[in-house]
mmCIF file of C-alpha atoms in Angstrom:
data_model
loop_
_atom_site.group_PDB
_atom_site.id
_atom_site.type_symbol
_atom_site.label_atom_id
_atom_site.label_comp_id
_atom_site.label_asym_id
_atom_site.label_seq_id
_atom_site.Cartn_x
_atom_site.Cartn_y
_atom_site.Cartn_z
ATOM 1 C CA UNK X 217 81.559 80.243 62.322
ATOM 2 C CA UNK X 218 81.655 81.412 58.771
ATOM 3 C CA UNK X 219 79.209 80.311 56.298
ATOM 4 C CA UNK X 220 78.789 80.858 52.525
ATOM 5 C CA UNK X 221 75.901 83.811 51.852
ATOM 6 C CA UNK X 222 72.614 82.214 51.164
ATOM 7 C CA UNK X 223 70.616 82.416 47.598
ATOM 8 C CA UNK X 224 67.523 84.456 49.226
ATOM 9 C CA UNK X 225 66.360 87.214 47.382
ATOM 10 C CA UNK X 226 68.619 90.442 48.382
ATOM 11 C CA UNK X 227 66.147 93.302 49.323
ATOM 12 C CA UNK X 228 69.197 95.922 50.313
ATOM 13 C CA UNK X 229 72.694 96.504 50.791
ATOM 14 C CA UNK X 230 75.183 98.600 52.127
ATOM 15 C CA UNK X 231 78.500 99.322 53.524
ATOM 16 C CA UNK X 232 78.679 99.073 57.291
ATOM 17 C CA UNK X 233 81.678 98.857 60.146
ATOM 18 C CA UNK X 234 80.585 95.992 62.818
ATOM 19 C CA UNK X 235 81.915 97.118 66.138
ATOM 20 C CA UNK X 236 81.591 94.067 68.205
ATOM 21 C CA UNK X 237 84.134 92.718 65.531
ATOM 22 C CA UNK X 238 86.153 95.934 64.139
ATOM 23 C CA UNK X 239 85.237 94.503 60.331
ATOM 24 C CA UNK X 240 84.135 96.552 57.877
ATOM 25 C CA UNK X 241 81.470 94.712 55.870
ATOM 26 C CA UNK X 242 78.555 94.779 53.597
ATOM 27 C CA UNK X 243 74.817 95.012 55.294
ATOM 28 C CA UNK X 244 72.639 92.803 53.410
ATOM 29 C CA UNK X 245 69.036 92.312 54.226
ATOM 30 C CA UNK X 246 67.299 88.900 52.477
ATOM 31 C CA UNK X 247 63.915 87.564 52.381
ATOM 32 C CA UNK X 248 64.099 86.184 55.861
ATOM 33 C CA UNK X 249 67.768 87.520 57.001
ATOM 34 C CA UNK X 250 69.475 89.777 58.158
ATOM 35 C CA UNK X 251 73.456 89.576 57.398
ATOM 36 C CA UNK X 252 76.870 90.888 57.878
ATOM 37 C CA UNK X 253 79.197 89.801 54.769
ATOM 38 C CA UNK X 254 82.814 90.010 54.027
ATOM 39 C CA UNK X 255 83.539 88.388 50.086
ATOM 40 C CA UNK X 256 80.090 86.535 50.147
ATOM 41 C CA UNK X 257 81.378 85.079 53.293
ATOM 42 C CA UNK X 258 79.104 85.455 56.231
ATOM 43 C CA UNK X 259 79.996 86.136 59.488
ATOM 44 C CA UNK X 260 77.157 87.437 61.277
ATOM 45 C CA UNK X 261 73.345 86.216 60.171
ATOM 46 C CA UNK X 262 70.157 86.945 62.050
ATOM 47 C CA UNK X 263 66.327 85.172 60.796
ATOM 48 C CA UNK X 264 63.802 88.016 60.677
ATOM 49 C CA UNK X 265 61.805 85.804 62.383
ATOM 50 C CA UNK X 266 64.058 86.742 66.021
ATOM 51 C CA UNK X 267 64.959 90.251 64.893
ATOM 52 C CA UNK X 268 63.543 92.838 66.881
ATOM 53 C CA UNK X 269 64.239 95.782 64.753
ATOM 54 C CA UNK X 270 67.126 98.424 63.971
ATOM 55 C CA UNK X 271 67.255 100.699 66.462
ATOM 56 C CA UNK X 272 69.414 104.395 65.306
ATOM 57 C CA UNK X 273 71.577 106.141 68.381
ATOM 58 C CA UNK X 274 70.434 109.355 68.784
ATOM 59 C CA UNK X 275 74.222 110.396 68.956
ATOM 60 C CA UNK X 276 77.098 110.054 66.637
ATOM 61 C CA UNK X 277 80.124 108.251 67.631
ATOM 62 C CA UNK X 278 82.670 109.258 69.992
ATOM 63 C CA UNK X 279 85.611 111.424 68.636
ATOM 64 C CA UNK X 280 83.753 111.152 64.669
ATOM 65 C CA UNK X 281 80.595 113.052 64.935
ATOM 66 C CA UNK X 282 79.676 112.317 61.153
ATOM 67 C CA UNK X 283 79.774 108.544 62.167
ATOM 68 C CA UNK X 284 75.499 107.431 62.739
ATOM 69 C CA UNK X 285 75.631 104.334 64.911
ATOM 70 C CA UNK X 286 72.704 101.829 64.944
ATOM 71 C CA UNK X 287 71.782 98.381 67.345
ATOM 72 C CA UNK X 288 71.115 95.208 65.828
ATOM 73 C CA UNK X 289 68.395 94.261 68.434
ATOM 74 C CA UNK X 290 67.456 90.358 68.394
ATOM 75 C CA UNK X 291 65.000 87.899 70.504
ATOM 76 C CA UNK X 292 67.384 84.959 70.246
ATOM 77 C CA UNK X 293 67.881 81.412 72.238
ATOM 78 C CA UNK X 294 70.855 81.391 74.317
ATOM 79 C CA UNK X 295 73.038 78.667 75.035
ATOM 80 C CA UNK X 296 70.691 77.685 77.962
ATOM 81 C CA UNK X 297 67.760 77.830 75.699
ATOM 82 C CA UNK X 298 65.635 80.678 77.124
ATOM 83 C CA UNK X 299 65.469 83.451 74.392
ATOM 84 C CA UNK X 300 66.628 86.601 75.423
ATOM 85 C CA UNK X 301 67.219 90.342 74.084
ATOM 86 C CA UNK X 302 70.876 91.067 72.532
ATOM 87 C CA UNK X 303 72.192 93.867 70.437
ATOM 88 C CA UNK X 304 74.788 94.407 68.424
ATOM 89 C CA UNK X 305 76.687 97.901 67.231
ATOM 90 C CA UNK X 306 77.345 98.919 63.635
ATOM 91 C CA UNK X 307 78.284 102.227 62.202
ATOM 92 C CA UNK X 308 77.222 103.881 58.719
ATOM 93 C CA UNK X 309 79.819 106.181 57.663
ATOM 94 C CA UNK X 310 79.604 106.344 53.795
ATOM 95 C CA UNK X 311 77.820 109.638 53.922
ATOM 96 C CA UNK X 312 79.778 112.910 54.442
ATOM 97 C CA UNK X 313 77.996 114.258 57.176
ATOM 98 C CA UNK X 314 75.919 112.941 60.363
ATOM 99 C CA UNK X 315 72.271 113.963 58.592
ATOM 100 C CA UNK X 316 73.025 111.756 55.452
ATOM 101 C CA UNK X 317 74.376 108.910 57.790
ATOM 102 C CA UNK X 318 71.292 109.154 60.119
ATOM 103 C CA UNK X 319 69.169 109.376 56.842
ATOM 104 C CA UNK X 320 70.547 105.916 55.649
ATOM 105 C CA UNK X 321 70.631 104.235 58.989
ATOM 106 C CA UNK X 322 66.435 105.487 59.361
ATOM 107 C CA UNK X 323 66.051 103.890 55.726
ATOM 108 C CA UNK X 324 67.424 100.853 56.684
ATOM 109 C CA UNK X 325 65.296 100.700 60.141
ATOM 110 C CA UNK X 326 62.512 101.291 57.965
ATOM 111 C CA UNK X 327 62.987 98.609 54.855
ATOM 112 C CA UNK X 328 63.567 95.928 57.915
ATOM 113 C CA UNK X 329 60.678 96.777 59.647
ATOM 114 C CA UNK X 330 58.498 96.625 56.357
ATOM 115 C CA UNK X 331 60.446 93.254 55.276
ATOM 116 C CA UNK X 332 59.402 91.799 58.749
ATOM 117 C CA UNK X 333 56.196 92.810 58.265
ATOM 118 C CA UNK X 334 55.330 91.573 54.797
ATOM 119 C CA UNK X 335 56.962 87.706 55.985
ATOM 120 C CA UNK X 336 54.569 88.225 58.880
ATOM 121 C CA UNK X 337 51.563 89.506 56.919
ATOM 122 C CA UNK X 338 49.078 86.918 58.184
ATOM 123 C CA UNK X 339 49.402 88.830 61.689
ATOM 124 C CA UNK X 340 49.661 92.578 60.588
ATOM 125 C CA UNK X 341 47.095 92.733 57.671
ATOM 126 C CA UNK X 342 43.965 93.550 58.169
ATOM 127 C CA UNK X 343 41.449 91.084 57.496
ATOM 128 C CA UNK X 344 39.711 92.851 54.606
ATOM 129 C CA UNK X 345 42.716 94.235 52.690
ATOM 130 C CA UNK X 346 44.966 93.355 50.179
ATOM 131 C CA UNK X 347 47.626 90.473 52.079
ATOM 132 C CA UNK X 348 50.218 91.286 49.110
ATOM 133 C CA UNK X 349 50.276 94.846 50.517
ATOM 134 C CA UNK X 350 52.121 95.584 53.478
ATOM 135 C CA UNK X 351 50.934 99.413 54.965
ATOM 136 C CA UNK X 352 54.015 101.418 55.652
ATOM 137 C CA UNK X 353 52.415 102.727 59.025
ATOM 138 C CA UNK X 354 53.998 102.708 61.888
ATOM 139 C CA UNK X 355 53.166 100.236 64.306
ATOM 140 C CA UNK X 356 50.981 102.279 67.288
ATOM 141 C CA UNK X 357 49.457 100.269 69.914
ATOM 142 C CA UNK X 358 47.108 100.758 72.878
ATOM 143 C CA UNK X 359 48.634 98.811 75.707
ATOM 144 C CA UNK X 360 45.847 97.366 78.286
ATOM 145 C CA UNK X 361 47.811 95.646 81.122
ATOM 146 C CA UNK X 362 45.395 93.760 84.265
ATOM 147 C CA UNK X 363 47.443 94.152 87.173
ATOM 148 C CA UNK X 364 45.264 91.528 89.239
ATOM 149 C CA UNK X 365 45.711 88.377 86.962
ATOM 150 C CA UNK X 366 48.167 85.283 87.901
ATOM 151 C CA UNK X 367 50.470 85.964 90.108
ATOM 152 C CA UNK X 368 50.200 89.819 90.183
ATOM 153 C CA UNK X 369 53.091 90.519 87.699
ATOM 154 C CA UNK X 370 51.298 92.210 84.254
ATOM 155 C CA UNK X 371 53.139 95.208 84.430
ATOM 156 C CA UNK X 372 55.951 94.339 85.949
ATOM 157 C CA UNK X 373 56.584 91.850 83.079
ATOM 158 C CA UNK X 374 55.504 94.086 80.071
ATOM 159 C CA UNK X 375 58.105 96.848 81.783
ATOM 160 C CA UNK X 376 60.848 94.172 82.090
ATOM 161 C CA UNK X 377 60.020 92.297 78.249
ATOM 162 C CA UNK X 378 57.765 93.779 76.316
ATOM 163 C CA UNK X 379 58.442 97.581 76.763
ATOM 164 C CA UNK X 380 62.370 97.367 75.460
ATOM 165 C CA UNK X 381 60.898 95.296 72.722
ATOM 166 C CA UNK X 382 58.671 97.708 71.666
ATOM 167 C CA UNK X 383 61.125 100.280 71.899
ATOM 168 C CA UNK X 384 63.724 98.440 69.703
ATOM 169 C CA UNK X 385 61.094 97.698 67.078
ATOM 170 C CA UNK X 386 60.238 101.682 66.866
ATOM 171 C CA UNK X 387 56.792 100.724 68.084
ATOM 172 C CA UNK X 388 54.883 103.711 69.263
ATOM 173 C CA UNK X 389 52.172 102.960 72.352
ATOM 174 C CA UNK X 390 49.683 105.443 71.898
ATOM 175 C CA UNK X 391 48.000 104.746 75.555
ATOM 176 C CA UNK X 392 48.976 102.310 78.318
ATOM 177 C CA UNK X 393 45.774 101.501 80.396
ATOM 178 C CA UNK X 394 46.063 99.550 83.971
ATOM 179 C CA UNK X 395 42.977 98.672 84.654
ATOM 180 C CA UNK X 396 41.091 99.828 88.412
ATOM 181 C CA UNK X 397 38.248 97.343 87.965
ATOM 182 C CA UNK X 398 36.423 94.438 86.162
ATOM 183 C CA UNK X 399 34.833 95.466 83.090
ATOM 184 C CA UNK X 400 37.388 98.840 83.474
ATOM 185 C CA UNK X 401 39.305 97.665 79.917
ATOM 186 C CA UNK X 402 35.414 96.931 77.953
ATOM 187 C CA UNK X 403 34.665 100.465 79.317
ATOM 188 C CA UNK X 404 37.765 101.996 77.652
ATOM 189 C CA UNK X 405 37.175 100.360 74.156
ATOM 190 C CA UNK X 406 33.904 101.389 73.935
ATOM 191 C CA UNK X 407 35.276 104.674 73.620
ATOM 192 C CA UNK X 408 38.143 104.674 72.070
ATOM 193 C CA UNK X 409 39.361 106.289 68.901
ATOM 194 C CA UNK X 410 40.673 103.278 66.947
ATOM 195 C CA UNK X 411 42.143 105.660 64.084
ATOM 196 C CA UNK X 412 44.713 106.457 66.264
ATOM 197 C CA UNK X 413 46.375 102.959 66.878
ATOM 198 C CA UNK X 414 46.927 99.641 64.296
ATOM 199 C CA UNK X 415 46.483 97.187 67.196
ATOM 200 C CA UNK X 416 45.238 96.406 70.861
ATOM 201 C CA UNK X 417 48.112 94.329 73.162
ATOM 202 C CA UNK X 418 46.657 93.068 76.530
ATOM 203 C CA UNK X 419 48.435 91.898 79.753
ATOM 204 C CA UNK X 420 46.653 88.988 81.485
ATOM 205 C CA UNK X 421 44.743 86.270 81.335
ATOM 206 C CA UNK X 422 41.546 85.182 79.366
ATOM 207 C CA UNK X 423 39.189 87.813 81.109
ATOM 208 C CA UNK X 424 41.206 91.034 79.665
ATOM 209 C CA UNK X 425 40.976 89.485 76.532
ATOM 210 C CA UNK X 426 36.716 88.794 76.876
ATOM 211 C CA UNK X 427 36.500 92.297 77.961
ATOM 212 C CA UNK X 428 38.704 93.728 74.895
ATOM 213 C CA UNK X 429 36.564 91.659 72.574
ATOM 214 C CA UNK X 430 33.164 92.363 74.293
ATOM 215 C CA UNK X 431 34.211 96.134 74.029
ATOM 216 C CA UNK X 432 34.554 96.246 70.332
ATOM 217 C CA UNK X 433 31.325 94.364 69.835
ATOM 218 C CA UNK X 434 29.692 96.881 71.953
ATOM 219 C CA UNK X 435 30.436 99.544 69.527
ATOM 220 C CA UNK X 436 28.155 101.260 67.103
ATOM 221 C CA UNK X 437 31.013 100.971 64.190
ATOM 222 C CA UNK X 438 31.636 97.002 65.771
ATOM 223 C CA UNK X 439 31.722 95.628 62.112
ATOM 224 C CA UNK X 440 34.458 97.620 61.717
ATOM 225 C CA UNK X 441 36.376 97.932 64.910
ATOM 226 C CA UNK X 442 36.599 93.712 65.660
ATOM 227 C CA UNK X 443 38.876 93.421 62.649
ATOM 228 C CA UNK X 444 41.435 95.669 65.195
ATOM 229 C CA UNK X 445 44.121 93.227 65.652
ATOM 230 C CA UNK X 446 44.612 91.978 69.054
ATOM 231 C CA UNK X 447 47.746 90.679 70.831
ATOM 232 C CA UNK X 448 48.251 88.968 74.533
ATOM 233 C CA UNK X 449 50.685 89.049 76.988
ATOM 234 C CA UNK X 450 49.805 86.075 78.281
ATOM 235 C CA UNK X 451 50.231 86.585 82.575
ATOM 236 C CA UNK X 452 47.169 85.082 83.887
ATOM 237 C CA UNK X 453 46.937 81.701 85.936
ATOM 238 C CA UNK X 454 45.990 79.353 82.786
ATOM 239 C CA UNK X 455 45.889 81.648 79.721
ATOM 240 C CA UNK X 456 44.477 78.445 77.931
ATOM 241 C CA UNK X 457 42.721 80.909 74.806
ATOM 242 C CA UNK X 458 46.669 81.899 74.110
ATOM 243 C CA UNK X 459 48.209 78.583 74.323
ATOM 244 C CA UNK X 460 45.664 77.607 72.032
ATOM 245 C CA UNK X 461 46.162 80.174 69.265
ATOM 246 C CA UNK X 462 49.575 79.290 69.367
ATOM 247 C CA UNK X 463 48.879 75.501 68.753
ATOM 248 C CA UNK X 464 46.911 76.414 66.038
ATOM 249 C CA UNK X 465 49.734 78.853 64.529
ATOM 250 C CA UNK X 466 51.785 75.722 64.948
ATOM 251 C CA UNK X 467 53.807 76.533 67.967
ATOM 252 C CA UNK X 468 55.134 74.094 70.219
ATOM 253 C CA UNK X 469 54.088 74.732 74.078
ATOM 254 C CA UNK X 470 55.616 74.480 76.770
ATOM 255 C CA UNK X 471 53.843 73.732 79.695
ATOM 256 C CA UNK X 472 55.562 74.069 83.024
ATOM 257 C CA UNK X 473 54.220 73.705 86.318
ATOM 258 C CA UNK X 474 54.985 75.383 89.198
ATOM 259 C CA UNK X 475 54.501 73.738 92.623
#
């Protein structure tokens, strides 16, 4: 399906090949898109809003080593409605060597990542900071994962979904946690050095996300350390504080039981 290019503010551009289509075209990242463009013709568009990230190859084409190749990685609906990961190969070749190619490819991981960011700035701010600055730090999170909630499947459902996301969004985990014990994920905030991570993402139900809470009010510097921003994995039986969140971000939920 081709489609005329949009009139969103263009926040970078540059000559690409797209593999999946052998078309050279011109990589244009918008406001809240991400597109492939032949003529102002577009034949590939993504919303930042399902766009995991860019992630670079570490290695350079096959038979043109100064060729740097990069993924398109998206969280997309699929014809059968269930959104799932898919990626997409392009090439960036307008450098003479490998090292300016790689250079260009890590610039444009970088302004996407940033772009996401500052659309989604409501949920990667801090609370007490300027929300028309977005912080160029890299994402780093401290992964807390309750193997005993639900049906038993925390970890193996952040290895399955939410580990290859993280990796395609160039999201570093500082410290993965599985926790022995109740009160085992309060214990390890309590102690914790938050200056090494921008966020706390827990795997379970309700109680993982008391405990994380209860931890960081337990702390001397707690004035400080509750403004950490928290995300859920939500595994656990009910994981009614999640579902409500997301009503109140405006999400529809889907509720499905299972007999």
């Amino acid at each position: 399906l081709i489609t005329m290019a949009t009139r969103e503010e263009e926040i970078k551009r540059s000559q690409v090949f797209a593999v999946w289509c052998q078309k050279s075209c011109n990589f244009v990242l918008r406001e809240r898109s991400l597109n492939c463009e032949q003529e102002n013709e577009v034949f590939f568009s993504v919303n930042l809003e399902d766009l995991l990230g860019l992630r670079v190859l570490e290695k350079p084409a096959q038979g043109r080593p100064q060729v740097c190749q990069a993924e398109i990685c998206t969280f997309m609906l699929s014809k059968k409605k269930v959104k799932k990961i898919k990626t997409k190969l392009i090439q960036f070749s307008e450098g003479g060597s490998y090292d300016e190619n790689n250079e260009t490819a890590q610039n444009w991981r970088e302004a996407i990542r940033l772009q996401c960011q500052k659309n989604d700035h409501k949920m990667f701010v801090r609370p007490d900071s300027d929300n028309s600055i977005v912080s160029p730090t890299q994402p780093r999170f401290l992964v807390i994962l309750n193997p005993f909630s639900g049906t038993k499947k925390s970890v193996e459902k952040y290895r399955k979904y939410v580990e290859p996301m993280f990796e395609m969004a160039g999201i570093t985990v500082v410290r993965e946690i599985i926790t022995e014990r109740r009160n085992h994920a309060k214990e390890e905030i309590q102690s914790f050095d938050l200056s090494q991570i921008t966020g706390i993402v827990t795997g379970g139900g309700d109680g993982i996300i008391f405990e994380v809470v209860n931890g960081l009010m337990s702390r001397q510097d707690y004035a400080t350390a509750i403004k950490t921003p928290i995300g859920a994995i939500p595994t656990g039986s009910g994981n009614g504080l999640v579902a409500s969140l997301m009503y109140e971000l405006g999400y529809v939920i889907n509720i499905i039981i299972h007999y």
